[in-house]
Coordinates of C-alpha atoms in Angstrom, one line a residue:
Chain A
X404 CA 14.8 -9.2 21.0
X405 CA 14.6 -11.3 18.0
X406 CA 14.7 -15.4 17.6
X407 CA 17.7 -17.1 17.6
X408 CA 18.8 -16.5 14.3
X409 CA 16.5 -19.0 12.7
X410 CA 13.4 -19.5 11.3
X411 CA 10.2 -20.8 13.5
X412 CA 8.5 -23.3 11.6
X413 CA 5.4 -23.8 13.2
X414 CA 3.9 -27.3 13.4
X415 CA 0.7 -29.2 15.1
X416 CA 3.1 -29.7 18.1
X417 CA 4.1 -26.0 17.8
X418 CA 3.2 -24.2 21.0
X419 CA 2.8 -20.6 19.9
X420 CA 3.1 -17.0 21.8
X421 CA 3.6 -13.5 20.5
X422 CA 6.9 -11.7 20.1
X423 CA 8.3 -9.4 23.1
X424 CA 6.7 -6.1 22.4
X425 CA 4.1 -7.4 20.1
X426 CA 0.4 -7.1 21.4
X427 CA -2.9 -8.3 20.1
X428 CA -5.6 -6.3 21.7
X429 CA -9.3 -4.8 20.5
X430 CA -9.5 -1.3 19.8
X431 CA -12.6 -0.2 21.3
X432 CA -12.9 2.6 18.4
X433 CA -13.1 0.6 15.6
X434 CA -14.8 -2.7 17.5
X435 CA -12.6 -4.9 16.1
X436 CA -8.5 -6.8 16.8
X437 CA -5.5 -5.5 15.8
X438 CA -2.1 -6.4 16.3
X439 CA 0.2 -3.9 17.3
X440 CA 4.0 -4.5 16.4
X441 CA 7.6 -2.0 16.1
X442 CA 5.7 0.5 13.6
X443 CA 3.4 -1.4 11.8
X444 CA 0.1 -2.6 13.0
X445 CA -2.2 -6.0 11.1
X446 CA -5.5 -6.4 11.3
X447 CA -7.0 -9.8 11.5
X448 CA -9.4 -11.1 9.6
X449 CA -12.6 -12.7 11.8
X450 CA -11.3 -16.4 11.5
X451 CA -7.5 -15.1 12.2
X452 CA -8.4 -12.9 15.4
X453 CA -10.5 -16.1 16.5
X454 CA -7.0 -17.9 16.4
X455 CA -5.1 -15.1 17.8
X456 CA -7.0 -14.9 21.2
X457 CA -6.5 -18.5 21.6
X458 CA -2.9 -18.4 21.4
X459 CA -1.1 -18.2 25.0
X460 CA 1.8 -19.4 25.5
X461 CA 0.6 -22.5 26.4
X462 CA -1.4 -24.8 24.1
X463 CA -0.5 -26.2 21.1
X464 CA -1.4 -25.7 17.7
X465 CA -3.3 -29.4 17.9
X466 CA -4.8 -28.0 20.7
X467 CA -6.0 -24.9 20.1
X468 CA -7.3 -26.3 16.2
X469 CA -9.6 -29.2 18.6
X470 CA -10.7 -26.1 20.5
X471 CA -12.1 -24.3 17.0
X472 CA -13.2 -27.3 15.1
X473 CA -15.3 -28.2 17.9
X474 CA -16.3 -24.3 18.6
X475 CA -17.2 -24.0 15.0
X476 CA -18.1 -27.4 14.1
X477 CA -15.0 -27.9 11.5
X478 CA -12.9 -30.8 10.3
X479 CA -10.1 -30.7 12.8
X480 CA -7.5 -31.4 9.9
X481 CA -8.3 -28.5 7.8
X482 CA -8.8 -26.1 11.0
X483 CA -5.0 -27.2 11.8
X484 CA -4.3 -26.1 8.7
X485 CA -5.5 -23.3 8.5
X486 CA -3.6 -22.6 11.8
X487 CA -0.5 -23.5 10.5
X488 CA -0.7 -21.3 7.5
X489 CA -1.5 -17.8 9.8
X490 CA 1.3 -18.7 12.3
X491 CA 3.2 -19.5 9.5
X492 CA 2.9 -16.3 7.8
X493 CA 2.8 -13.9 11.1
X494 CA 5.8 -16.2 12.2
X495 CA 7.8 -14.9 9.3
X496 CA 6.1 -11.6 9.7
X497 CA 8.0 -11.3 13.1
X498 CA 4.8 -11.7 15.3
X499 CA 4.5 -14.8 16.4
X500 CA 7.1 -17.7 17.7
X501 CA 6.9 -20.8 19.0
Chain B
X828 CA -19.5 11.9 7.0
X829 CA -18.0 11.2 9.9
X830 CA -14.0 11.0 9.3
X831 CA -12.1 7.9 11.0
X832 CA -9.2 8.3 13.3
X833 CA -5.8 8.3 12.7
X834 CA -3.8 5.3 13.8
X835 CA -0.3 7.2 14.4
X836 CA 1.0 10.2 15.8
X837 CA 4.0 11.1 15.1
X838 CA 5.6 13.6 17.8
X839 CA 8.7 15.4 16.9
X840 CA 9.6 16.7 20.3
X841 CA 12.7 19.0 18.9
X842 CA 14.3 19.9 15.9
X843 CA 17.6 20.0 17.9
X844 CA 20.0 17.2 17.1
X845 CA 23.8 16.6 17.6
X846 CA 24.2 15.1 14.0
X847 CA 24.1 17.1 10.9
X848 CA 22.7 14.5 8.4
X849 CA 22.9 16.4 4.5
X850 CA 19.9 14.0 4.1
X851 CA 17.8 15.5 6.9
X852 CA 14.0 15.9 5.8
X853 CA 13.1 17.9 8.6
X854 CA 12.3 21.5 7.8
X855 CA 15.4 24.3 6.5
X856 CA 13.8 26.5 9.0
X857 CA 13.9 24.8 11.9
X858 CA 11.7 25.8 15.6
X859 CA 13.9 27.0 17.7
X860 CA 13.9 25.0 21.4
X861 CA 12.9 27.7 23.0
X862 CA 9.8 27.6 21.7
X863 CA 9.1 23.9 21.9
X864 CA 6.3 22.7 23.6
X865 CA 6.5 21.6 27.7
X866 CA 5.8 18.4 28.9
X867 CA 2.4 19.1 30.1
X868 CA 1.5 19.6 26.7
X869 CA 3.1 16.6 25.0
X870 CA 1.0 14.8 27.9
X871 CA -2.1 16.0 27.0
X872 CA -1.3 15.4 23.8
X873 CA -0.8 12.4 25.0
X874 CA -4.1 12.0 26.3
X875 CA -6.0 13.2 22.9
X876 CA -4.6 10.9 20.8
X877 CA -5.4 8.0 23.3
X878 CA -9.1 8.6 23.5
X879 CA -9.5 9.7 19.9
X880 CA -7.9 5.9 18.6
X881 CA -4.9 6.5 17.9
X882 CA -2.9 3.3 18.8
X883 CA 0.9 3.9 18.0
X884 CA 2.8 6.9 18.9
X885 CA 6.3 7.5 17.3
X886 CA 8.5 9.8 19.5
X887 CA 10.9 11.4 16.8
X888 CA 12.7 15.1 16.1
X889 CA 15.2 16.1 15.8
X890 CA 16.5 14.0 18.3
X891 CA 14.2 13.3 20.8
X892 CA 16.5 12.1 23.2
X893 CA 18.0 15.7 23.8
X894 CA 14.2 16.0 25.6
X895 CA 15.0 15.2 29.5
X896 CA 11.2 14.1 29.7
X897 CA 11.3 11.8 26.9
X898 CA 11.3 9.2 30.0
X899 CA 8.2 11.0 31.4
X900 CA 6.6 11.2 27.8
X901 CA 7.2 7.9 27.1
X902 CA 5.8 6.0 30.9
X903 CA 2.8 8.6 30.0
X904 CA 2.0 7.3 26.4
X905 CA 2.5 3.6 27.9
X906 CA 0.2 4.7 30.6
X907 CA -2.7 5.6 27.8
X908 CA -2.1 2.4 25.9
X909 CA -0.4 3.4 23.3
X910 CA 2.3 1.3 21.3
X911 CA 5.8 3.5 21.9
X912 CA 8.4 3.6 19.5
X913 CA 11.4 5.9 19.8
X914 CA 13.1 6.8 16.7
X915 CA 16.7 8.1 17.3
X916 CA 20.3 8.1 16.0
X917 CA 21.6 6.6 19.5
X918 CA 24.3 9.0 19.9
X919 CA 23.3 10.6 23.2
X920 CA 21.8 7.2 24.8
X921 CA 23.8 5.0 27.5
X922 CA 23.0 2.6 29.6
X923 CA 21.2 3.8 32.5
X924 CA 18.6 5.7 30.4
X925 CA 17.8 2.8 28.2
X926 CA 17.0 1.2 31.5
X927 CA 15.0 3.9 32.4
X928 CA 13.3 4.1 29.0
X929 CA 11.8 -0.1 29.7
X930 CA 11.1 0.4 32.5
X931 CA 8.7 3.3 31.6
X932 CA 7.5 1.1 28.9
X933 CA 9.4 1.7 25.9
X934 CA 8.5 -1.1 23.0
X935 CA 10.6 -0.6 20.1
X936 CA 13.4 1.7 19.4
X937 CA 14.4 2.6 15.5
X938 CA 18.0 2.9 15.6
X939 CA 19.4 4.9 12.8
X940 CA 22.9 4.0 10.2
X941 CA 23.8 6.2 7.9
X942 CA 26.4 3.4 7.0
X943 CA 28.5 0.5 8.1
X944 CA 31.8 1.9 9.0
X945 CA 32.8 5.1 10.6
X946 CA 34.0 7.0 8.1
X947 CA 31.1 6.7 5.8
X948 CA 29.0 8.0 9.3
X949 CA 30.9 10.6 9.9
X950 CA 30.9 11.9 6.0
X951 CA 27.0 11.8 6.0
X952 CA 26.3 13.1 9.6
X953 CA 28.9 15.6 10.3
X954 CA 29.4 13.8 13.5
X955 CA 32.3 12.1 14.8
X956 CA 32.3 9.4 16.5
X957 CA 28.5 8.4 15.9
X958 CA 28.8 4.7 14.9
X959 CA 30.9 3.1 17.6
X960 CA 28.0 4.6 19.8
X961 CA 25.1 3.2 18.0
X962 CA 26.9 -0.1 17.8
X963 CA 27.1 0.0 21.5
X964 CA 23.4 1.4 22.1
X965 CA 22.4 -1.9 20.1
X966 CA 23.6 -4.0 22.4
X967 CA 22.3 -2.3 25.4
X968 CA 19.1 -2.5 23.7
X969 CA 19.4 -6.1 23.2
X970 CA 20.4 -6.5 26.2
X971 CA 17.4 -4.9 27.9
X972 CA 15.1 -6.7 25.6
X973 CA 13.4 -4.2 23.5
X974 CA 12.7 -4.5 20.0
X975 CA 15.1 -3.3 17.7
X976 CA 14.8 -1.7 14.5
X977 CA 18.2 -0.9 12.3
X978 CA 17.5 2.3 9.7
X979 CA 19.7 2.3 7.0
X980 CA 19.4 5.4 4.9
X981 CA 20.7 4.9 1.7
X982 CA 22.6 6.9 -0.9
X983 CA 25.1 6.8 -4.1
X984 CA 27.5 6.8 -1.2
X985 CA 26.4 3.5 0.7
X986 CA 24.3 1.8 -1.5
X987 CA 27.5 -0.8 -2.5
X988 CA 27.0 -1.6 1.8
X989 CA 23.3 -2.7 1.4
X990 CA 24.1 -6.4 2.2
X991 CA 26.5 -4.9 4.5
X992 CA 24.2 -3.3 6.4
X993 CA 21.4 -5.6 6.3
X994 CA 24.0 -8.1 8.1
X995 CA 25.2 -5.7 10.2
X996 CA 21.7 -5.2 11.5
X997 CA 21.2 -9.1 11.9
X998 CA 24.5 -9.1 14.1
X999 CA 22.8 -6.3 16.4
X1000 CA 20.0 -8.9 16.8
X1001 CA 17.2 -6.2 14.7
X1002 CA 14.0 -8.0 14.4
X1003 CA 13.5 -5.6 11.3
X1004 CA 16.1 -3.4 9.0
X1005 CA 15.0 -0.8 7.3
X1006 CA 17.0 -0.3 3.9
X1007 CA 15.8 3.2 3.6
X1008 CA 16.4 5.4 0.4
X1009 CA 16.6 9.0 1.2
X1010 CA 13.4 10.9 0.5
X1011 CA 14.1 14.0 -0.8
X1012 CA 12.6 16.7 1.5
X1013 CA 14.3 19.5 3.4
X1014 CA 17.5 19.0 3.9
X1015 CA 17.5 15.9 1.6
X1016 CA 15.9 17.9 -1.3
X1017 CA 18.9 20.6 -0.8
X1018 CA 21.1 17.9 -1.2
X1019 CA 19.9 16.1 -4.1
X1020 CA 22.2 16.0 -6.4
X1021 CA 25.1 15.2 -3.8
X1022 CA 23.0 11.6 -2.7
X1023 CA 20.9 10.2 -5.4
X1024 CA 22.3 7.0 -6.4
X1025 CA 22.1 5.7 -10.3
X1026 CA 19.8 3.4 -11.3
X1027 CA 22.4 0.9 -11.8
X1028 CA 23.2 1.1 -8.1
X1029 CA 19.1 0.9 -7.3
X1030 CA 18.7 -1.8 -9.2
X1031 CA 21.8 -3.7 -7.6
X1032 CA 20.6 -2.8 -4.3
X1033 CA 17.1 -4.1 -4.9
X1034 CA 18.6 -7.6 -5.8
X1035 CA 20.7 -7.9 -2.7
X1036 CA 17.3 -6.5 -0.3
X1037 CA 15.7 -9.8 -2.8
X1038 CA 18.4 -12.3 -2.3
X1039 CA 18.3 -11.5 1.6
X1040 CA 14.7 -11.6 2.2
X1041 CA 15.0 -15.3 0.7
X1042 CA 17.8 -15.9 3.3
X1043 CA 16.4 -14.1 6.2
X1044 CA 12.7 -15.1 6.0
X1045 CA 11.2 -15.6 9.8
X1046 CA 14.7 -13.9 11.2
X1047 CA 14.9 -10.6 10.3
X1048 CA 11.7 -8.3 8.3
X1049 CA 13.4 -6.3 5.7
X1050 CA 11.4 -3.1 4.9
X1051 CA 12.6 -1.6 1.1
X1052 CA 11.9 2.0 0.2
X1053 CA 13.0 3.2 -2.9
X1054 CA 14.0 6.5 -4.0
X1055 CA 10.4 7.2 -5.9
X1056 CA 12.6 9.5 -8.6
X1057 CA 13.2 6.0 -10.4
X1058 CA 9.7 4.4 -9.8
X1059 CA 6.5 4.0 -11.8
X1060 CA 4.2 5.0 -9.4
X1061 CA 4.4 7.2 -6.2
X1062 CA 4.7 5.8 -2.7
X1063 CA 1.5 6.5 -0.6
X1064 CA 2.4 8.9 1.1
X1065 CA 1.9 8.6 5.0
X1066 CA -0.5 6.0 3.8
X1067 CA -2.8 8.4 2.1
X1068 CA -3.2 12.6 3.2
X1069 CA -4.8 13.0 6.5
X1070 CA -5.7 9.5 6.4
X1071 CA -3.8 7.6 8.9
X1072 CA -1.2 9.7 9.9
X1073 CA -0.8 13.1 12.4
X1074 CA 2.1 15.0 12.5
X1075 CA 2.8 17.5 15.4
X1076 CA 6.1 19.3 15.1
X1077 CA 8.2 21.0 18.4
X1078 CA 5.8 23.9 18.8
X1079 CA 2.8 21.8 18.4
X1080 CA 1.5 23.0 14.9
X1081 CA -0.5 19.7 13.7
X1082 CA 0.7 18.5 10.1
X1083 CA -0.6 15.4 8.0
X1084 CA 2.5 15.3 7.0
X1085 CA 5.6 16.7 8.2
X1086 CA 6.8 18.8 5.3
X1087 CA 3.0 20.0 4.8
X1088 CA 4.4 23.0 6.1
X1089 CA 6.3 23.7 2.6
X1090 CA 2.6 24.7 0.3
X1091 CA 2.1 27.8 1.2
X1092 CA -1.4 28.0 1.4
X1093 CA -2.4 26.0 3.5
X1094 CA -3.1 27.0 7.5
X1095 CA -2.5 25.0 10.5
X1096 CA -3.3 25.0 13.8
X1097 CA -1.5 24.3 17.4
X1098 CA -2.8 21.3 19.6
X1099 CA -2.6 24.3 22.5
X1100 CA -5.4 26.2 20.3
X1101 CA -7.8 23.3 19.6
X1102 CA -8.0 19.5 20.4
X1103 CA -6.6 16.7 18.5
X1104 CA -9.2 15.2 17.2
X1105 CA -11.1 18.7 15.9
X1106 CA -7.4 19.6 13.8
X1107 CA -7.7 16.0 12.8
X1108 CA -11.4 16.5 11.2
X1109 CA -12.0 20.0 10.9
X1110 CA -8.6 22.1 10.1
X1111 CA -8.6 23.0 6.8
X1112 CA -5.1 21.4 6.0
X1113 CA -5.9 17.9 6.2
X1114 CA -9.4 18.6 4.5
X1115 CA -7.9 20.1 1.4
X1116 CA -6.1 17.0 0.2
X1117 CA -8.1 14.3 2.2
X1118 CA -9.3 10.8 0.6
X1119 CA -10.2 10.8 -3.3
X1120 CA -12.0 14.1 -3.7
X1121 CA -8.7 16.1 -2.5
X1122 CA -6.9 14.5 -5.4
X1123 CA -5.8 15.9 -8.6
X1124 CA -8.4 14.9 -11.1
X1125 CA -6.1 11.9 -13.0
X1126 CA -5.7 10.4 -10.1
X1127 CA -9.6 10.7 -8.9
X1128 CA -10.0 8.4 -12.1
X1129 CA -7.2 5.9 -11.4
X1130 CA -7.1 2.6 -10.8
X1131 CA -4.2 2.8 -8.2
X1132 CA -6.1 5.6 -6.0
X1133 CA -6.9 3.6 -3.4
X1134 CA -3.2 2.2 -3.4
X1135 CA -1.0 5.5 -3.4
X1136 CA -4.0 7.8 -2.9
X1137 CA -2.3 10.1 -5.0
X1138 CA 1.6 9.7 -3.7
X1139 CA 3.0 13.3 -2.0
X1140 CA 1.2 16.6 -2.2
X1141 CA 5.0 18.1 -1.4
X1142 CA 6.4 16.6 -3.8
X1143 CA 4.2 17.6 -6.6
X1144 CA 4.9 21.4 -5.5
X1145 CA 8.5 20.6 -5.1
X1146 CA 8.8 19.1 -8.6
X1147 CA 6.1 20.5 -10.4
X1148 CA 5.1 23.7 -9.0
X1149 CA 1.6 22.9 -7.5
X1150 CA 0.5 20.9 -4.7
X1151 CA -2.4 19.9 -6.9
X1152 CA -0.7 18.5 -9.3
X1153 CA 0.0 14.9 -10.2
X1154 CA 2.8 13.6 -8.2
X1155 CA 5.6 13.8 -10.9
X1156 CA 7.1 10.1 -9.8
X1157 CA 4.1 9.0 -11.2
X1158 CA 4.3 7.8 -14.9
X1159 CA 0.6 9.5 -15.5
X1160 CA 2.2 12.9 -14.7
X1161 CA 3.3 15.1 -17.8
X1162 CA 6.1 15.8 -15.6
X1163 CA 7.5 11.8 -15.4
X1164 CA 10.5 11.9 -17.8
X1165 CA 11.6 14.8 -16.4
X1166 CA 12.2 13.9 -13.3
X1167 CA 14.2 10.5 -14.2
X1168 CA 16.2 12.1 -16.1
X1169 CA 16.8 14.6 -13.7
X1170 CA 18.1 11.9 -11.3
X1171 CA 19.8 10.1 -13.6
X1172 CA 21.7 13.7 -14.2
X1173 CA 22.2 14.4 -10.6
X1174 CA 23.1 10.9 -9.6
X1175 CA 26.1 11.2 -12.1
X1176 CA 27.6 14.5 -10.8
X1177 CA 29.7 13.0 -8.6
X1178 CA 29.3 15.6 -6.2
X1179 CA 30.1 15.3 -2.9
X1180 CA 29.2 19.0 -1.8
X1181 CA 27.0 18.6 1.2
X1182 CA 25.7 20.9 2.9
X1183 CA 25.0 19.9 6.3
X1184 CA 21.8 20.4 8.5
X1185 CA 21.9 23.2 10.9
X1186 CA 21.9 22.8 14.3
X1187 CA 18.6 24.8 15.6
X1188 CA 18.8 27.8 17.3
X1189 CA 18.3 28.0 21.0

């Protein structure tokens, strides 16, 4: 099942979720978060599988970057940014949509 | 040093398949179904893989869909936690078993083109009729919500249809195309000089995959494989020898690689003889070549050897007459110039000679 024949462009109001058949999970071999999608497989970086367990369906990108500046004690603004730029990127990855 | 686990295995469940593609790498001598392995032990295969970390598992052949467990297979490997991916030419799917397939937990299925329009199919695959299906398998697939994948394998004969193809796949609703070059094993490698494109038609195609990644960005992933002939460098093969990557073929010998088989010397065991994740480690296959030590000594000293670990073992006895020897594709090999220019040759032959995949034997 893909989009609808456009590009997400993921914003602070964005509220983001992973693709059908695309799962985040931790592998209990390796100790660490991978993503699993249609042949291929990404590995997050700490920061990026911090972001990925927040996302649910549910909150938005504002929200979730109040939830990790305050968690890690970061500016809110560049922690949105941040956001933006890995949703961004998985978003065009076919991953993540919003 | 204790060796990490592969990420993938790749079961080829049969070597039988209704299509007769000339560009086929699956083996000339192919395992005969009566000798293939039962579904009790694909399902403890199954199992191995699952508690030795393997996390995707691609259920290939042949065509796997000539297996009446597939289903079964498939609800078992979901079962374990593995990521399922079914990789078929569609022909014998309908409705009722796609349904069947989700429900058991299929996630992705890799449909495969060998070209937009039926003719073109039917001249590749030796099978009529085989595009109107797949056309209509997309849409059940669609339809039932799975994630779609559209192969195109590419050749002199299709590669003026990339852009077709690539839209064609964005009309099925494919999250991802694959413009796929032929790699020249098996039955591909016999039929060489009837499919390798020119470089002038390589080049055209790589500016039309360019042009529609621009267009397509966040819709569709386009996945490019060239035909390594005409490149610099090799491609790393199944991301490095016995590195991430376990092939078991129909009768259950365990492969790095499915055309490992083709080096002669080099023994391999059957997952009915031995676990998983002792072949994976111990057998003396995937030691030979594994990580930088079981590469020629160029590419021990190369800059890229972390990159293409030292491209195909196969190919460098296919081309050059040793598998220790420097993949020829790559422009360090002694060998490079030959093999352009033997493409270059072939690819202007104009031959249209195929000859077609056999059937396996019962």
């Amino acid at each position: 099942m893909t989009g609808n024949g456009r590009r997400v462009v993921i914003g602070a109001s964005s509220v983001p979720r992973f693709l059908p058949h695309v799962r985040f999970q931790h592998d209990p071999v390796r100790d660490r978060w991978i993503v699993l999608a249609p042949e291929r497989m990404f590995v997050p970086d700490d920061i990026a599988a911090e972001i990925l367990q927040r996302v649910d369906g549910a909150r938005t990108v504002a929200t979730l970057a109040g939830d990790l500046a305050q968690d890690f004690d970061a500016p809110a603004a560049t922690v949105t940014l941040d956001i933006i730029t890995l949703l961004q990127d998985l978003a065009d990855k076919m991953v993540i949509t919003a | 040093m204790t060796v990490p686990p592969p990420l993938a295995l790749m079961m080829e469940l049969t070597h039988r398949c209704p299509l007769r593609c000339a560009y086929c790498s699956n083996p000339l001598a192919l395992e005969p179904a009566s000798q293939e392995l039962d579904t009790a032990s694909w399902r403890r295969v199954l199992d191995q893989a699952a508690a030795m970390g393997i996390l995707q598992v691609h259920f290939s052949g042949g065509e796997p869909t000539v297996r009446s467990d597939l289903e079964d297979l498939v609800g078992h490997a979901a079962s374990v936690g593995l990521y399922t991916n079914l990789i078929t030419s569609g022909v014998l799917l309908d409705s009722l078993r796609i349904d069947a397939l989700a429900a058991r937990g299929l996630e992705h299925v890799q449909l495969g083109f060998q070209d937009c329009d039926p003719a073109g199919s039917e001249s590749i695959s030796g099978f009529r009729g085989g595009f109107e299906r797949k056309i209509k398998v997309a849409g059940w697939l669609r339809q039932r919500g799975l994630a779609l994948t559209v192969n195109a394998v590419m050749t002199r004969h299709n590669a003026v249809r990339a852009g077709a193809l690539i839209d064609l796949a964005a009309e099925l609703g494919a999250r991802r195309v694959e413009i796929a070059n032929v790699q020249y094993y098996g039955w591909g490698l016999l039929n060489r000089a009837a499919l390798m494109p020119t470089r002038d038609q390589l080049i055209e195609m790589t500016a039309v995959v360019e042009a529609a990644r621009q267009r397509l960005t966040g819709i569709m992933v386009i996945d490019y494989v060239i035909p390594d002939y005409y490149a610099k460098r090799p491609k790393a093969c199944m991301g490095g020898w016995a590195r991430r990557f376990v092939n078991v073929t129909p009768t259950g010998r365990v492969l790095p690689c499915h055309a490992a088989e083709t080096i002669p010397d080099l023994a391999f065991d059957r997952v009915c003889d031995r676990p998983l994740a002792e072949i994976w480690t111990d057998n003396m296959a995937f030691q030979k070549y594994r990580g930088i030590k079981g590469m020629p000594a160029t590419c021990q000293h190369c800059d890229h050897r972390e990159i293409d670990w030292g491209g195909c073992r196969c190919q460098a006895l296919a081309l050059a007459g040793a598998a220790d020897a420097v993949d020829p594709t790559c422009e360090r090999s002694p060998n490079h110039d030959e093999i352009q220019a033997i493409a270059a040759r072939e690819a202007m032959t104009g031959r249209t000679d195929f000859v077609y995949r056999q059937r396996s034997l019962g």
